[in-house]
Amino acid sequence: GAVHYPQALFMHCADFVQELTAVLQQKYGAEVRCSVNVQRIIADRGRVCALRCADGEEIVVEDDDVVLVCCGATTSELLEPLHVRTPIFPMKGYSITIKVPDELLPHMPRHMLVHKKYHMYVSPYPGGRLRFTSIAEFGSGGFCPWDATAGTGGSGA
């Protein structure tokens, strides 16, 4: 059988990022730059003063500016030289999101469902979309966040 979670909260990541971008731009006048390959954050006396990009561009950060780092699993690597620890780990998952045909919308679940036997999660999204998700693998390159020997040269065995 399946388990019904009427209080479950979830989001569609792309929708969330689009809405967050709109709020940052409209409410706070933020400049949002996507697909910029920042290789290094330059700080002076504990304050970010510039961002060095892979193409050689250096983006100056003014005193009243705020830098929001959204680099997924590479955020930790980018912030490490600033001695900022971020518990973000790579995860690979498997999912498919479908548009439910109009004639089937009345039968679409309104809350998340979990099929325990098959480890399948079904989440409804706005616009008549359903996401089917299963299996998540944490870590990459041999790194696992729960391996106490990771990065110490230990075998982990």
Coordinates of N, CA and C in Angstrom, one line a residue:
G1 N 0.8 -1.2 0.0 CA 0.0 0.0 0.0 C 0.9 1.3 0.0
A2 N 0.2 2.4 0.0 CA 0.8 3.7 -0.1 C 0.5 4.4 1.2
V3 N 1.3 5.4 1.5 CA 1.1 6.3 2.7 C 0.7 7.7 2.2
H4 N -0.3 8.2 2.8 CA -0.8 9.6 2.4 C -0.3 10.6 3.4
Y5 N 0.3 11.7 2.9 CA 0.9 12.7 3.7 C 0.2 14.1 3.4
P6 N -1.0 14.3 4.0 CA -1.7 15.6 3.7 C -1.0 16.8 4.2
Q7 N -0.1 16.7 5.1 CA 0.6 17.9 5.6 C 1.9 18.1 5.0
A8 N 2.3 17.3 4.1 CA 3.6 17.4 3.4 C 3.8 18.7 2.6
L9 N 4.9 19.2 2.7 CA 5.3 20.4 1.9 C 6.4 20.1 1.0
F10 N 6.3 20.6 -0.3 CA 7.3 20.3 -1.3 C 7.2 21.4 -2.3
M11 N 8.2 21.5 -3.1 CA 8.2 22.6 -4.1 C 8.9 22.1 -5.4
H12 N 8.6 22.7 -6.5 CA 9.2 22.5 -7.7 C 10.4 23.5 -7.8
C13 N 11.6 23.0 -7.8 CA 12.8 23.9 -7.7 C 12.8 25.0 -8.7
A14 N 12.5 24.7 -10.0 CA 12.6 25.7 -11.1 C 11.6 26.8 -10.8
D15 N 10.4 26.4 -10.4 CA 9.3 27.4 -10.0 C 9.8 28.3 -8.9
F16 N 10.4 27.7 -7.9 CA 10.8 28.4 -6.7 C 11.9 29.4 -7.1
V17 N 12.9 29.0 -7.9 CA 13.9 29.9 -8.3 C 13.4 31.1 -9.1
Q18 N 12.5 30.8 -10.0 CA 11.9 31.9 -10.8 C 11.1 32.9 -9.9
E19 N 10.4 32.4 -9.0 CA 9.6 33.3 -8.1 C 10.6 34.1 -7.2
L20 N 11.6 33.4 -6.7 CA 12.6 34.1 -5.8 C 13.3 35.2 -6.6
T21 N 13.7 34.9 -7.8 CA 14.3 35.9 -8.7 C 13.4 37.1 -8.9
A22 N 12.2 36.9 -9.2 CA 11.2 38.0 -9.4 C 11.1 38.8 -8.1
V23 N 11.0 38.2 -7.0 CA 10.9 39.0 -5.7 C 12.2 39.8 -5.5
L24 N 13.3 39.2 -5.7 CA 14.6 39.9 -5.4 C 14.7 41.1 -6.4
Q25 N 14.3 40.9 -7.6 CA 14.4 42.0 -8.6 C 13.4 43.1 -8.3
Q26 N 12.1 42.7 -8.1 CA 11.0 43.7 -8.0 C 11.0 44.4 -6.6
K27 N 11.2 43.6 -5.6 CA 11.1 44.2 -4.2 C 12.4 44.8 -3.7
Y28 N 13.6 44.3 -4.2 CA 14.8 44.8 -3.6 C 15.7 45.4 -4.7
G29 N 15.3 45.4 -6.0 CA 16.1 45.9 -7.1 C 17.4 45.2 -7.3
A30 N 17.4 43.9 -7.0 CA 18.6 43.1 -7.2 C 19.0 42.9 -8.6
E31 N 20.3 42.8 -8.9 CA 20.8 42.4 -10.2 C 21.0 40.9 -10.1
V32 N 20.4 40.1 -10.9 CA 20.5 38.7 -10.9 C 21.3 38.3 -12.1
R33 N 22.4 37.6 -11.9 CA 23.2 37.2 -13.1 C 23.3 35.7 -13.0
C34 N 22.7 35.0 -14.1 CA 22.7 33.6 -14.1 C 23.8 33.1 -15.0
S35 N 24.2 31.8 -14.9 CA 25.2 31.2 -15.7 C 26.5 31.9 -15.7
V36 N 26.9 32.5 -14.6 CA 28.2 33.2 -14.4 C 29.1 32.2 -13.6
N37 N 30.2 31.9 -14.2 CA 31.1 30.9 -13.6 C 32.1 31.7 -12.7
V38 N 31.7 31.8 -11.4 CA 32.5 32.5 -10.4 C 33.6 31.5 -9.9
Q39 N 34.8 31.8 -10.1 CA 35.9 30.9 -9.6 C 36.4 31.2 -8.2
R40 N 36.2 32.5 -7.8 CA 36.8 32.9 -6.6 C 36.0 34.1 -6.0
I41 N 35.8 34.0 -4.7 CA 35.2 35.2 -4.0 C 36.4 35.9 -3.3
I42 N 36.6 37.2 -3.6 CA 37.7 37.9 -3.0 C 37.2 38.7 -1.8
A43 N 37.8 38.5 -0.7 CA 37.4 39.2 0.5 C 38.6 40.0 1.1
D44 N 38.2 41.1 1.8 CA 39.2 41.9 2.5 C 38.7 42.2 3.8
R45 N 39.4 41.8 4.9 CA 39.0 42.1 6.3 C 37.5 41.6 6.5
G46 N 37.3 40.4 6.1 CA 36.0 39.7 6.3 C 34.8 40.2 5.5
R47 N 35.1 41.1 4.5 CA 34.0 41.6 3.6 C 34.3 41.2 2.2
V48 N 33.3 40.7 1.5 CA 33.4 40.4 0.1 C 33.5 41.7 -0.7
C49 N 34.6 41.7 -1.5 CA 34.8 43.0 -2.3 C 34.8 42.7 -3.8
A50 N 34.9 41.5 -4.2 CA 34.8 41.2 -5.7 C 34.6 39.7 -5.9
L51 N 34.1 39.4 -7.1 CA 33.9 38.0 -7.6 C 34.8 37.9 -8.8
R52 N 35.7 36.9 -8.9 CA 36.5 36.7 -10.0 C 35.9 35.5 -10.8
C53 N 35.6 35.8 -12.1 CA 34.9 34.9 -13.0 C 35.9 34.1 -13.9
A54 N 35.5 33.0 -14.4 CA 36.3 32.1 -15.2 C 36.8 32.8 -16.5
D55 N 36.0 33.8 -17.0 CA 36.3 34.5 -18.2 C 37.2 35.7 -18.0
G56 N 37.7 35.8 -16.7 CA 38.6 36.9 -16.4 C 37.8 38.2 -15.8
E57 N 36.5 38.2 -16.0 CA 35.8 39.4 -15.5 C 35.9 39.4 -14.0
E58 N 36.0 40.6 -13.4 CA 36.0 40.8 -12.0 C 34.8 41.7 -11.6
I59 N 33.8 41.1 -10.9 CA 32.6 41.9 -10.5 C 32.9 42.5 -9.2
V60 N 32.9 43.8 -9.1 CA 33.1 44.6 -7.9 C 31.9 44.6 -7.0
V61 N 32.0 44.3 -5.8 CA 30.9 44.3 -4.8 C 31.1 45.5 -3.9
E62 N 30.1 46.4 -4.0 CA 30.1 47.6 -3.2 C 29.7 47.3 -1.8
D63 N 30.0 48.3 -0.9 CA 29.8 48.2 0.5 C 28.4 47.8 0.9
D64 N 27.4 48.3 0.2 CA 26.0 48.0 0.6 C 25.4 46.8 -0.2
D65 N 26.2 46.1 -1.0 CA 25.8 45.0 -1.8 C 25.7 43.7 -1.0
V66 N 24.9 42.8 -1.4 CA 24.8 41.5 -0.8 C 25.1 40.5 -1.9
V67 N 25.9 39.5 -1.6 CA 26.2 38.4 -2.6 C 25.4 37.1 -2.1
L68 N 24.6 36.6 -3.0 CA 23.9 35.3 -2.7 C 24.5 34.2 -3.5
V69 N 25.1 33.3 -2.9 CA 25.8 32.2 -3.6 C 24.8 31.0 -3.8
C70 N 24.6 30.7 -5.0 CA 23.7 29.6 -5.4 C 24.4 28.6 -6.3
C71 N 25.3 27.9 -5.8 CA 26.1 27.0 -6.7 C 25.9 25.5 -6.4
G72 N 24.8 25.2 -5.7 CA 24.6 23.8 -5.4 C 25.7 23.1 -4.7
A73 N 26.1 21.9 -5.1 CA 27.1 21.1 -4.4 C 28.5 21.7 -4.4
T74 N 28.7 22.7 -5.4 CA 30.0 23.3 -5.4 C 30.1 24.6 -4.5
T75 N 29.1 24.9 -3.8 CA 29.1 26.0 -2.9 C 30.2 25.9 -1.8
S76 N 30.3 24.7 -1.2 CA 31.3 24.5 -0.2 C 32.7 24.8 -0.7
E77 N 33.0 24.3 -1.9 CA 34.3 24.5 -2.5 C 34.6 26.0 -2.7
L78 N 33.6 26.7 -3.1 CA 33.8 28.2 -3.4 C 34.0 29.0 -2.1
L79 N 33.3 28.6 -1.1 CA 33.3 29.3 0.2 C 34.4 28.8 1.2
E80 N 35.0 27.7 0.9 CA 36.1 27.2 1.8 C 37.2 28.1 2.0
P81 N 37.8 28.8 1.0 CA 38.9 29.8 1.3 C 38.5 30.9 2.2
L82 N 37.2 31.2 2.4 CA 36.7 32.2 3.3 C 36.4 31.7 4.7
H83 N 36.7 30.4 4.9 CA 36.4 29.6 6.1 C 34.9 29.6 6.5
V84 N 34.1 29.5 5.5 CA 32.7 29.4 5.6 C 32.3 27.9 5.3
R85 N 31.7 27.2 6.3 CA 31.4 25.8 6.2 C 29.9 25.7 5.8
T86 N 29.6 25.0 4.7 CA 28.2 24.8 4.3 C 28.0 23.3 4.1
P87 N 27.1 22.8 4.9 CA 26.8 21.4 4.9 C 25.9 21.0 3.7
I88 N 26.5 21.2 2.5 CA 25.7 20.9 1.2 C 26.5 19.8 0.6
F89 N 25.8 18.7 0.2 CA 26.4 17.6 -0.4 C 25.7 17.3 -1.7
P90 N 26.5 16.7 -2.7 CA 25.9 16.4 -4.0 C 24.9 15.2 -3.8
M91 N 23.8 15.3 -4.6 CA 22.8 14.2 -4.6 C 22.4 14.0 -6.0
K92 N 22.3 12.7 -6.3 CA 21.7 12.4 -7.7 C 20.4 11.6 -7.4
G93 N 19.4 12.0 -8.1 CA 18.1 11.4 -7.9 C 17.5 11.1 -9.3
Y94 N 16.4 10.3 -9.2 CA 15.7 9.9 -10.4 C 14.3 10.4 -10.3
S95 N 13.8 11.1 -11.3 CA 12.4 11.6 -11.2 C 11.9 11.9 -12.6
I96 N 10.6 11.9 -12.7 CA 10.0 12.3 -14.0 C 8.8 13.2 -13.6
T97 N 8.6 14.3 -14.3 CA 7.4 15.1 -14.1 C 6.6 15.1 -15.3
I98 N 5.3 14.8 -15.2 CA 4.4 14.7 -16.3 C 3.3 15.7 -16.2
K99 N 2.7 16.1 -17.3 CA 1.5 16.9 -17.4 C 0.3 16.0 -17.4
V100 N -0.5 16.1 -16.5 CA -1.7 15.2 -16.4 C -2.7 15.6 -17.4
P101 N -3.2 14.7 -18.3 CA -4.3 15.1 -19.2 C -5.5 15.7 -18.5
D102 N -6.1 16.7 -19.1 CA -7.2 17.3 -18.5 C -8.3 16.4 -18.0
E103 N -8.6 15.3 -18.8 CA -9.7 14.4 -18.4 C -9.3 13.6 -17.1
L104 N -8.0 13.6 -16.8 CA -7.6 12.8 -15.6 C -7.4 13.7 -14.4
L105 N -7.4 15.0 -14.5 CA -7.2 16.0 -13.4 C -8.1 15.7 -12.2
P106 N -9.3 15.4 -12.4 CA -10.2 15.1 -11.2 C -9.7 13.9 -10.3
H107 N -8.9 13.1 -10.9 CA -8.4 11.9 -10.2 C -6.9 12.0 -9.7
M108 N -6.3 13.2 -10.0 CA -5.0 13.4 -9.6 C -4.9 13.6 -8.0
P109 N -3.9 13.0 -7.4 CA -3.8 13.2 -5.9 C -3.5 14.7 -5.6
R110 N -4.0 15.1 -4.5 CA -3.9 16.5 -4.1 C -2.7 16.7 -3.0
H111 N -2.2 15.5 -2.5 CA -1.2 15.6 -1.5 C -0.1 14.5 -1.9
M112 N 1.0 14.6 -1.3 CA 2.1 13.7 -1.6 C 1.7 12.3 -1.1
L113 N 2.1 11.3 -2.0 CA 1.8 9.9 -1.6 C 3.2 9.2 -1.7
V114 N 3.3 8.2 -0.8 CA 4.6 7.4 -0.8 C 4.2 5.9 -0.9
H115 N 4.8 5.2 -1.9 CA 4.6 3.8 -2.0 C 5.8 3.1 -1.3
K116 N 5.7 2.7 -0.1 CA 6.8 2.2 0.7 C 7.5 1.0 0.0
K117 N 6.8 0.1 -0.5 CA 7.4 -1.1 -1.1 C 8.3 -0.8 -2.2
Y118 N 8.0 0.1 -3.0 CA 8.8 0.5 -4.2 C 9.6 1.8 -4.0
H119 N 9.6 2.3 -2.8 CA 10.3 3.6 -2.5 C 9.9 4.7 -3.6
M120 N 8.7 4.8 -3.9 CA 8.2 5.7 -4.9 C 7.5 6.9 -4.2
Y121 N 7.8 8.1 -4.6 CA 7.1 9.3 -4.1 C 6.4 10.0 -5.2
V122 N 5.1 10.3 -5.0 CA 4.3 11.0 -6.0 C 3.9 12.3 -5.4
S123 N 4.3 13.4 -6.1 CA 4.0 14.8 -5.6 C 3.2 15.6 -6.7
P124 N 2.1 16.2 -6.3 CA 1.4 17.0 -7.2 C 2.0 18.4 -7.3
Y125 N 2.0 19.0 -8.4 CA 2.5 20.4 -8.6 C 1.4 21.2 -9.3
P126 N 1.5 22.6 -9.1 CA 0.6 23.4 -9.8 C 0.6 23.2 -11.4
G127 N -0.5 23.5 -12.0 CA -0.5 23.4 -13.5 C -0.8 22.0 -13.9
G128 N -1.3 21.2 -13.0 CA -1.7 19.8 -13.4 C -0.5 18.9 -13.7
R129 N 0.6 19.1 -12.9 CA 1.8 18.3 -13.1 C 1.9 17.3 -11.9
L130 N 2.5 16.2 -12.2 CA 2.8 15.1 -11.2 C 4.2 14.8 -11.3
R131 N 4.9 14.7 -10.1 CA 6.3 14.2 -10.2 C 6.4 12.9 -9.5
F132 N 7.0 11.9 -10.1 CA 7.3 10.6 -9.6 C 8.8 10.6 -9.3
T133 N 9.2 10.3 -8.0 CA 10.5 10.3 -7.6 C 10.9 9.0 -6.9
S134 N 12.1 8.5 -7.1 CA 12.6 7.4 -6.4 C 14.1 7.4 -6.3
I135 N 14.7 6.8 -5.4 CA 16.1 6.6 -5.1 C 16.9 7.9 -5.2
A136 N 17.7 8.1 -4.2 CA 18.6 9.3 -4.1 C 19.9 8.8 -3.7
E137 N 21.0 9.2 -4.4 CA 22.3 8.8 -4.1 C 23.1 10.0 -3.6
F138 N 23.7 10.0 -2.4 CA 24.4 11.1 -1.9 C 25.9 10.9 -2.1
G139 N 26.5 12.1 -2.3 CA 28.0 12.1 -2.5 C 28.4 11.9 -3.9
S140 N 29.6 12.2 -4.2 CA 30.2 12.0 -5.5 C 31.7 11.9 -5.4
G141 N 32.3 11.3 -6.4 CA 33.7 11.1 -6.3 C 34.2 10.3 -5.1
G142 N 33.4 9.4 -4.7 CA 33.8 8.6 -3.5 C 33.5 9.3 -2.2
F143 N 33.0 10.5 -2.2 CA 32.7 11.2 -0.9 C 31.3 10.9 -0.5
C144 N 31.1 10.6 0.8 CA 29.8 10.4 1.3 C 29.7 11.2 2.6
P145 N 28.7 12.1 2.8 CA 28.7 12.9 4.0 C 28.7 12.2 5.3
W146 N 28.3 10.9 5.3 CA 28.3 10.1 6.6 C 29.6 9.3 6.8
D147 N 30.6 9.4 5.9 CA 31.8 8.7 6.0 C 32.8 9.5 6.8
A148 N 33.0 9.1 8.1 CA 33.9 9.9 9.0 C 35.4 9.9 8.5
T149 N 35.7 9.0 7.6 CA 37.1 9.0 7.1 C 37.3 9.8 5.8
A150 N 36.2 10.3 5.2 CA 36.3 11.0 4.0 C 37.3 12.2 4.1
G151 N 38.2 12.3 3.2 CA 39.1 13.4 3.2 C 40.3 13.3 4.2
T152 N 40.3 12.1 4.9 CA 41.4 11.9 5.9 C 42.4 10.9 5.4
G153 N 42.2 10.4 4.2 CA 43.1 9.3 3.7 C 42.7 7.9 4.2
G154 N 41.7 7.9 5.1 CA 41.2 6.6 5.6 C 40.5 5.8 4.5
S155 N 40.4 4.5 4.8 CA 39.8 3.6 3.8 C 38.3 3.6 3.9
G156 N 37.7 4.0 5.0 CA 36.3 4.0 5.1 C 35.7 2.6 5.3
A157 N 36.6 1.6 5.3 CA 36.1 0.2 5.4 C 36.1 -0.2 6.9

